[in-house]
Amino acid sequence: MSDSDPQGIPAPEGRADLIDTDYEIGQDNIETSIGPFGLDIHNPVFLISGLTIVAFVFYTLALPEQAGRAFSASFDFVTQRFDWFFLSAGNIFVLFCLMLIVTPLGKVRLGGAEATPDYSYVGWFAMLFAAGMGIGLMFYGVAEPMTHFSSAMGGIASEGGVRTDWAPLGGAAGNEADAVRLGMAATIYHWGLHPWAIYAIVALALALFSYNKGLPLTIRSAFYPLLGERVWGWWGHVIDTLAVFATLFGLATSLGFGATQANAGLNELFGLPVGPTTEVLLISGITAIALISVLRGLDGGVKVLSEINMGLAFLLLAFVLIVGPTLAILTGFLDYLLAYVQYLPSLSNPVGREDVNFLQGWTSFYWAWWISWSPFVGMFIARVSRGRSVREFIIAVLLVPSLVCVLWMSVFGGTAIQQVIQDGYTAAQDAPLELKLFKMLDMLPLTAITSLVGIVLVIVFFVTSSDSGSLVIDTITAGGKVDAPVPQRVFWCIFEGAVAIVLLLSAGGLASLQSMVISTGLPFTLVLLVMCYAIWKGLRAERRA
Amino acid sequence: MFQHIMAPVDLAHQDRLSHALKVTADLAAHWGAKVTYVGVGTATPGKLAHNPEEFKRLLGEFAAGQAELHGINADAHAAMAHDPTTEVDDALLRAVDATGADLVVMQSHVPGLMDYIWPSNGGKIAAHARASVLVVRG
């Protein structure tokens, strides 16, 4: 791929630096209709990605053990052998984004010098946040700080010179205050700048090459500076198919796990039976709401749901902050930020680490997971970010969500940890992952209401991931067209729910496919590194305009 | 009787518009009405245009072409939508107000099974617009 096309970015003409290509958006598409359903699909991305997904699902169902072994072997290989690569790449992405904020390249406006933003700050922020990590915050908000706190308190243990404990860095054996700071710093590291830098890179690359260069809104466009016109051929097909693949399986597995977790919450609250029937009903319900949302479109569906979600999440946050240990949380917020800054150099160090379990089982896993989600979240962020300057974009996508995550973790995790330290209440510490949030809320007033809000949030966050994911897959498989016929997005939305149900009903199907999705993080890390180069080259061409 | 006709057009499918365009021009000539051709575009690059400016230019050229061809007074109005697949109707209804048209002439297909689930754009405009609406079949 070294023979890059010198004509990739032509000299800018006028104020819009359009790339001069003969490719017409939709030229490879097949426009037809099946019965009353109109279709406008990219040939061959739609068919290849659809058929590959069906083939993988059948493989997982027909040979569950073999598939499980193969996927988990590839998962171990990727997260254990390439931990240094993921960590280094993550650091590069953060530094690259920060560089864009401070250099003059940050002045470039997405959509042309005079473009005005499509959405207000509230709507924009709600959508990028809901698609990005909403659901994770619900489940890991209590679980992750608590887990790191406990393992740090446990100190380090080794066998044959290899660490067997899960404590971050050197742990903090028996020292409560240090264990809290280390646990929170490790959590913030996983949810702060690094994941959002990953999303920002993909989103910026897509927005720049679509809104400023006039290329279709699909992943392959960001490769134009490197591949030139070849990007419209098989290279591009492979890149787009991989993106569809990662997005659909990422969403389906999350949908499956999310249903399991929502089921656990409903069981805790209402005694609803735990089992496949409830879970299938939950997935069907979530898919049905997502379907209504995609039929109502970006403004009438996705945006409205995202805003409702943000409002509810904010209310829950404010409630826990006020009735929980308010002072401890507020002082903790600043202290945890400082702890993050203090531990960041060691946590992000890619080589010579002794805390292998933490490094590979948590950090490396997260980085692969965020990266495999990046085509979907990045593309969705790009879709709603026209009209922002690069500097404004990076600050809003990188810094603001990071701060909100710190606040969220401080409030939820901090409250749960204070319950352990001050009250000796260990139910949240001892509970399984999916119940930790509800056990923490048990100790606060109005438990029934707050737990219900918690479950509603979990479900609506899934709907907002599912509907935005369907729009993204629909756009990629329509060759970057955003005005493909409605039945197509309906198809992807239902397909996603169906894949989730099929995998949920097969033993270990979800877990093994999740391993495989995470494995796609490795090739996508390379894709992201190429995107950094493309962004830099593309922005420099804009500046000369 | 009518002074200002709004004619929604999908520039990507001009071949399917011939009947409505002819009716629009005839009515405009008959009453001496002005015609505003309205297109719904989006910010993302599409089959027709790379950006909103290019879309507006193409629409303007189309209107000028129609004016010359039929000897009528015509201009263009670009209505933008974030998600054109689902928001065409809303964008067109906003355009009816924005242009101040008193008659909308638009093409629509012969209703089929799917129209019970997703009503056609013409049907929705006729149901909600304040102006008179003439839906031209075929």
Short mmCIF file of N, CA, C and O in Angstrom, two decimals, chain B residues 8-50:
data_model
loop_
_atom_site.label_atom_id
_atom_site.label_comp_id
_atom_site.label_asym_id
_atom_site.label_seq_id
_atom_site.Cartn_x
_atom_site.Cartn_y
_atom_site.Cartn_z
N PRO B 8 -42.66 20.25 -6.38
CA PRO B 8 -41.57 19.43 -5.83
C PRO B 8 -40.95 18.56 -6.92
O PRO B 8 -41.70 17.95 -7.70
N VAL B 9 -39.61 18.53 -6.98
CA VAL B 9 -38.96 17.71 -8.00
C VAL B 9 -37.83 16.89 -7.37
O VAL B 9 -37.15 17.35 -6.47
N ASP B 10 -37.68 15.65 -7.87
CA ASP B 10 -36.55 14.81 -7.46
C ASP B 10 -35.61 14.77 -8.66
O ASP B 10 -35.87 14.06 -9.63
N LEU B 11 -34.55 15.55 -8.60
CA LEU B 11 -33.67 15.69 -9.76
C LEU B 11 -33.02 14.38 -10.15
O LEU B 11 -32.59 14.20 -11.28
N ALA B 12 -32.92 13.44 -9.17
CA ALA B 12 -32.30 12.15 -9.49
C ALA B 12 -33.21 11.30 -10.38
O ALA B 12 -32.77 10.36 -11.01
N HIS B 13 -34.49 11.62 -10.39
CA HIS B 13 -35.43 10.83 -11.19
C HIS B 13 -36.27 11.73 -12.10
O HIS B 13 -37.49 11.66 -12.10
N GLN B 14 -35.58 12.58 -12.88
CA GLN B 14 -36.30 13.54 -13.73
C GLN B 14 -37.17 12.86 -14.76
O GLN B 14 -38.21 13.36 -15.17
N ASP B 15 -36.71 11.64 -15.19
CA ASP B 15 -37.45 10.92 -16.23
C ASP B 15 -38.88 10.59 -15.79
O ASP B 15 -39.76 10.43 -16.61
N ARG B 16 -39.06 10.45 -14.46
CA ARG B 16 -40.40 10.06 -13.99
C ARG B 16 -41.30 11.27 -13.74
O ARG B 16 -42.39 11.14 -13.23
N LEU B 17 -40.77 12.47 -14.03
CA LEU B 17 -41.51 13.67 -13.65
C LEU B 17 -42.24 14.34 -14.82
O LEU B 17 -42.94 15.32 -14.63
N SER B 18 -42.03 13.81 -16.02
CA SER B 18 -42.44 14.55 -17.22
C SER B 18 -43.91 15.00 -17.17
O SER B 18 -44.22 16.14 -17.53
N HIS B 19 -44.79 14.11 -16.72
CA HIS B 19 -46.20 14.44 -16.71
C HIS B 19 -46.50 15.62 -15.79
O HIS B 19 -47.15 16.61 -16.18
N ALA B 20 -45.99 15.55 -14.56
CA ALA B 20 -46.24 16.62 -13.59
C ALA B 20 -45.63 17.94 -14.05
O ALA B 20 -46.21 19.02 -13.87
N LEU B 21 -44.44 17.86 -14.67
CA LEU B 21 -43.77 19.09 -15.12
C LEU B 21 -44.61 19.78 -16.21
O LEU B 21 -44.73 21.01 -16.24
N LYS B 22 -45.17 18.97 -17.09
CA LYS B 22 -45.98 19.52 -18.17
C LYS B 22 -47.25 20.19 -17.60
O LYS B 22 -47.60 21.31 -17.98
N VAL B 23 -47.90 19.47 -16.66
CA VAL B 23 -49.11 20.01 -16.04
C VAL B 23 -48.79 21.33 -15.33
O VAL B 23 -49.52 22.32 -15.45
N THR B 24 -47.67 21.34 -14.60
CA THR B 24 -47.26 22.54 -13.87
C THR B 24 -47.10 23.72 -14.83
O THR B 24 -47.62 24.83 -14.59
N ALA B 25 -46.38 23.47 -15.92
CA ALA B 25 -46.10 24.55 -16.88
C ALA B 25 -47.40 25.05 -17.52
O ALA B 25 -47.60 26.27 -17.68
N ASP B 26 -48.29 24.12 -17.88
CA ASP B 26 -49.56 24.51 -18.50
C ASP B 26 -50.40 25.38 -17.57
O ASP B 26 -50.96 26.40 -17.98
N LEU B 27 -50.48 24.94 -16.30
CA LEU B 27 -51.27 25.72 -15.34
C LEU B 27 -50.65 27.10 -15.11
O LEU B 27 -51.35 28.11 -15.01
N ALA B 28 -49.32 27.14 -15.03
CA ALA B 28 -48.64 28.42 -14.80
C ALA B 28 -48.90 29.37 -15.96
O ALA B 28 -49.18 30.57 -15.77
N ALA B 29 -48.84 28.83 -17.17
CA ALA B 29 -49.08 29.66 -18.36
C ALA B 29 -50.52 30.15 -18.38
O ALA B 29 -50.81 31.31 -18.71
N HIS B 30 -51.42 29.24 -18.00
CA HIS B 30 -52.85 29.56 -18.03
C HIS B 30 -53.19 30.71 -17.08
O HIS B 30 -53.92 31.64 -17.45
N TRP B 31 -52.65 30.65 -15.86
CA TRP B 31 -53.01 31.69 -14.88
C TRP B 31 -51.94 32.79 -14.77
O TRP B 31 -52.07 33.70 -13.97
N GLY B 32 -50.86 32.62 -15.50
CA GLY B 32 -49.77 33.58 -15.37
C GLY B 32 -49.12 33.50 -14.00
O GLY B 32 -48.66 34.51 -13.45
N ALA B 33 -49.10 32.30 -13.45
CA ALA B 33 -48.54 32.13 -12.10
C ALA B 33 -47.04 31.89 -12.14
O ALA B 33 -46.50 31.41 -13.13
N LYS B 34 -46.40 32.23 -11.04
CA LYS B 34 -44.96 31.96 -10.90
C LYS B 34 -44.79 30.53 -10.38
O LYS B 34 -45.62 30.05 -9.60
N VAL B 35 -43.73 29.85 -10.84
CA VAL B 35 -43.50 28.48 -10.37
C VAL B 35 -42.21 28.44 -9.56
O VAL B 35 -41.19 29.01 -9.96
N THR B 36 -42.26 27.80 -8.38
CA THR B 36 -41.03 27.55 -7.62
C THR B 36 -40.80 26.05 -7.59
O THR B 36 -41.62 25.30 -7.07
N TYR B 37 -39.68 25.62 -8.20
CA TYR B 37 -39.33 24.19 -8.18
C TYR B 37 -38.58 23.91 -6.89
O TYR B 37 -37.58 24.56 -6.58
N VAL B 38 -39.10 22.94 -6.10
CA VAL B 38 -38.50 22.65 -4.80
C VAL B 38 -37.84 21.27 -4.83
O VAL B 38 -38.46 20.28 -5.22
N GLY B 39 -36.57 21.23 -4.42
CA GLY B 39 -35.87 19.95 -4.30
C GLY B 39 -35.47 19.72 -2.85
O GLY B 39 -35.20 20.69 -2.13
N VAL B 40 -35.49 18.46 -2.42
CA VAL B 40 -35.06 18.17 -1.05
C VAL B 40 -33.66 17.56 -1.12
O VAL B 40 -33.46 16.50 -1.73
N GLY B 41 -32.70 18.23 -0.50
CA GLY B 41 -31.31 17.75 -0.52
C GLY B 41 -30.84 17.49 0.89
O GLY B 41 -31.55 17.72 1.87
N THR B 42 -29.61 16.97 0.98
CA THR B 42 -29.03 16.72 2.29
C THR B 42 -27.58 17.17 2.28
O THR B 42 -27.00 17.41 1.23
N ALA B 43 -26.99 17.30 3.48
CA ALA B 43 -25.64 17.83 3.58
C ALA B 43 -24.60 16.84 3.09
O ALA B 43 -23.54 17.22 2.61
N THR B 44 -24.91 15.54 3.22
CA THR B 44 -23.92 14.54 2.81
C THR B 44 -23.88 14.43 1.30
O THR B 44 -24.90 14.63 0.63
N PRO B 45 -22.71 14.11 0.74
CA PRO B 45 -22.62 13.99 -0.72
C PRO B 45 -23.56 12.90 -1.23
O PRO B 45 -23.70 11.85 -0.60
N GLY B 46 -24.22 13.16 -2.32
CA GLY B 46 -25.15 12.19 -2.87
C GLY B 46 -24.90 11.98 -4.34
O GLY B 46 -23.91 12.47 -4.90
N LYS B 47 -25.81 11.26 -4.97
CA LYS B 47 -25.66 10.93 -6.39
C LYS B 47 -25.59 12.20 -7.25
O LYS B 47 -24.83 12.29 -8.19
N LEU B 48 -26.37 13.21 -6.86
CA LEU B 48 -26.46 14.41 -7.67
C LEU B 48 -25.39 15.44 -7.37
O LEU B 48 -24.78 16.01 -8.27
N ALA B 49 -25.18 15.69 -6.08
CA ALA B 49 -24.32 16.82 -5.71
C ALA B 49 -23.41 16.44 -4.56
O ALA B 49 -23.73 15.59 -3.76
N HIS B 50 -22.25 17.10 -4.52
CA HIS B 50 -21.28 16.83 -3.47
C HIS B 50 -21.59 17.59 -2.19
O HIS B 50 -21.15 17.23 -1.12
#
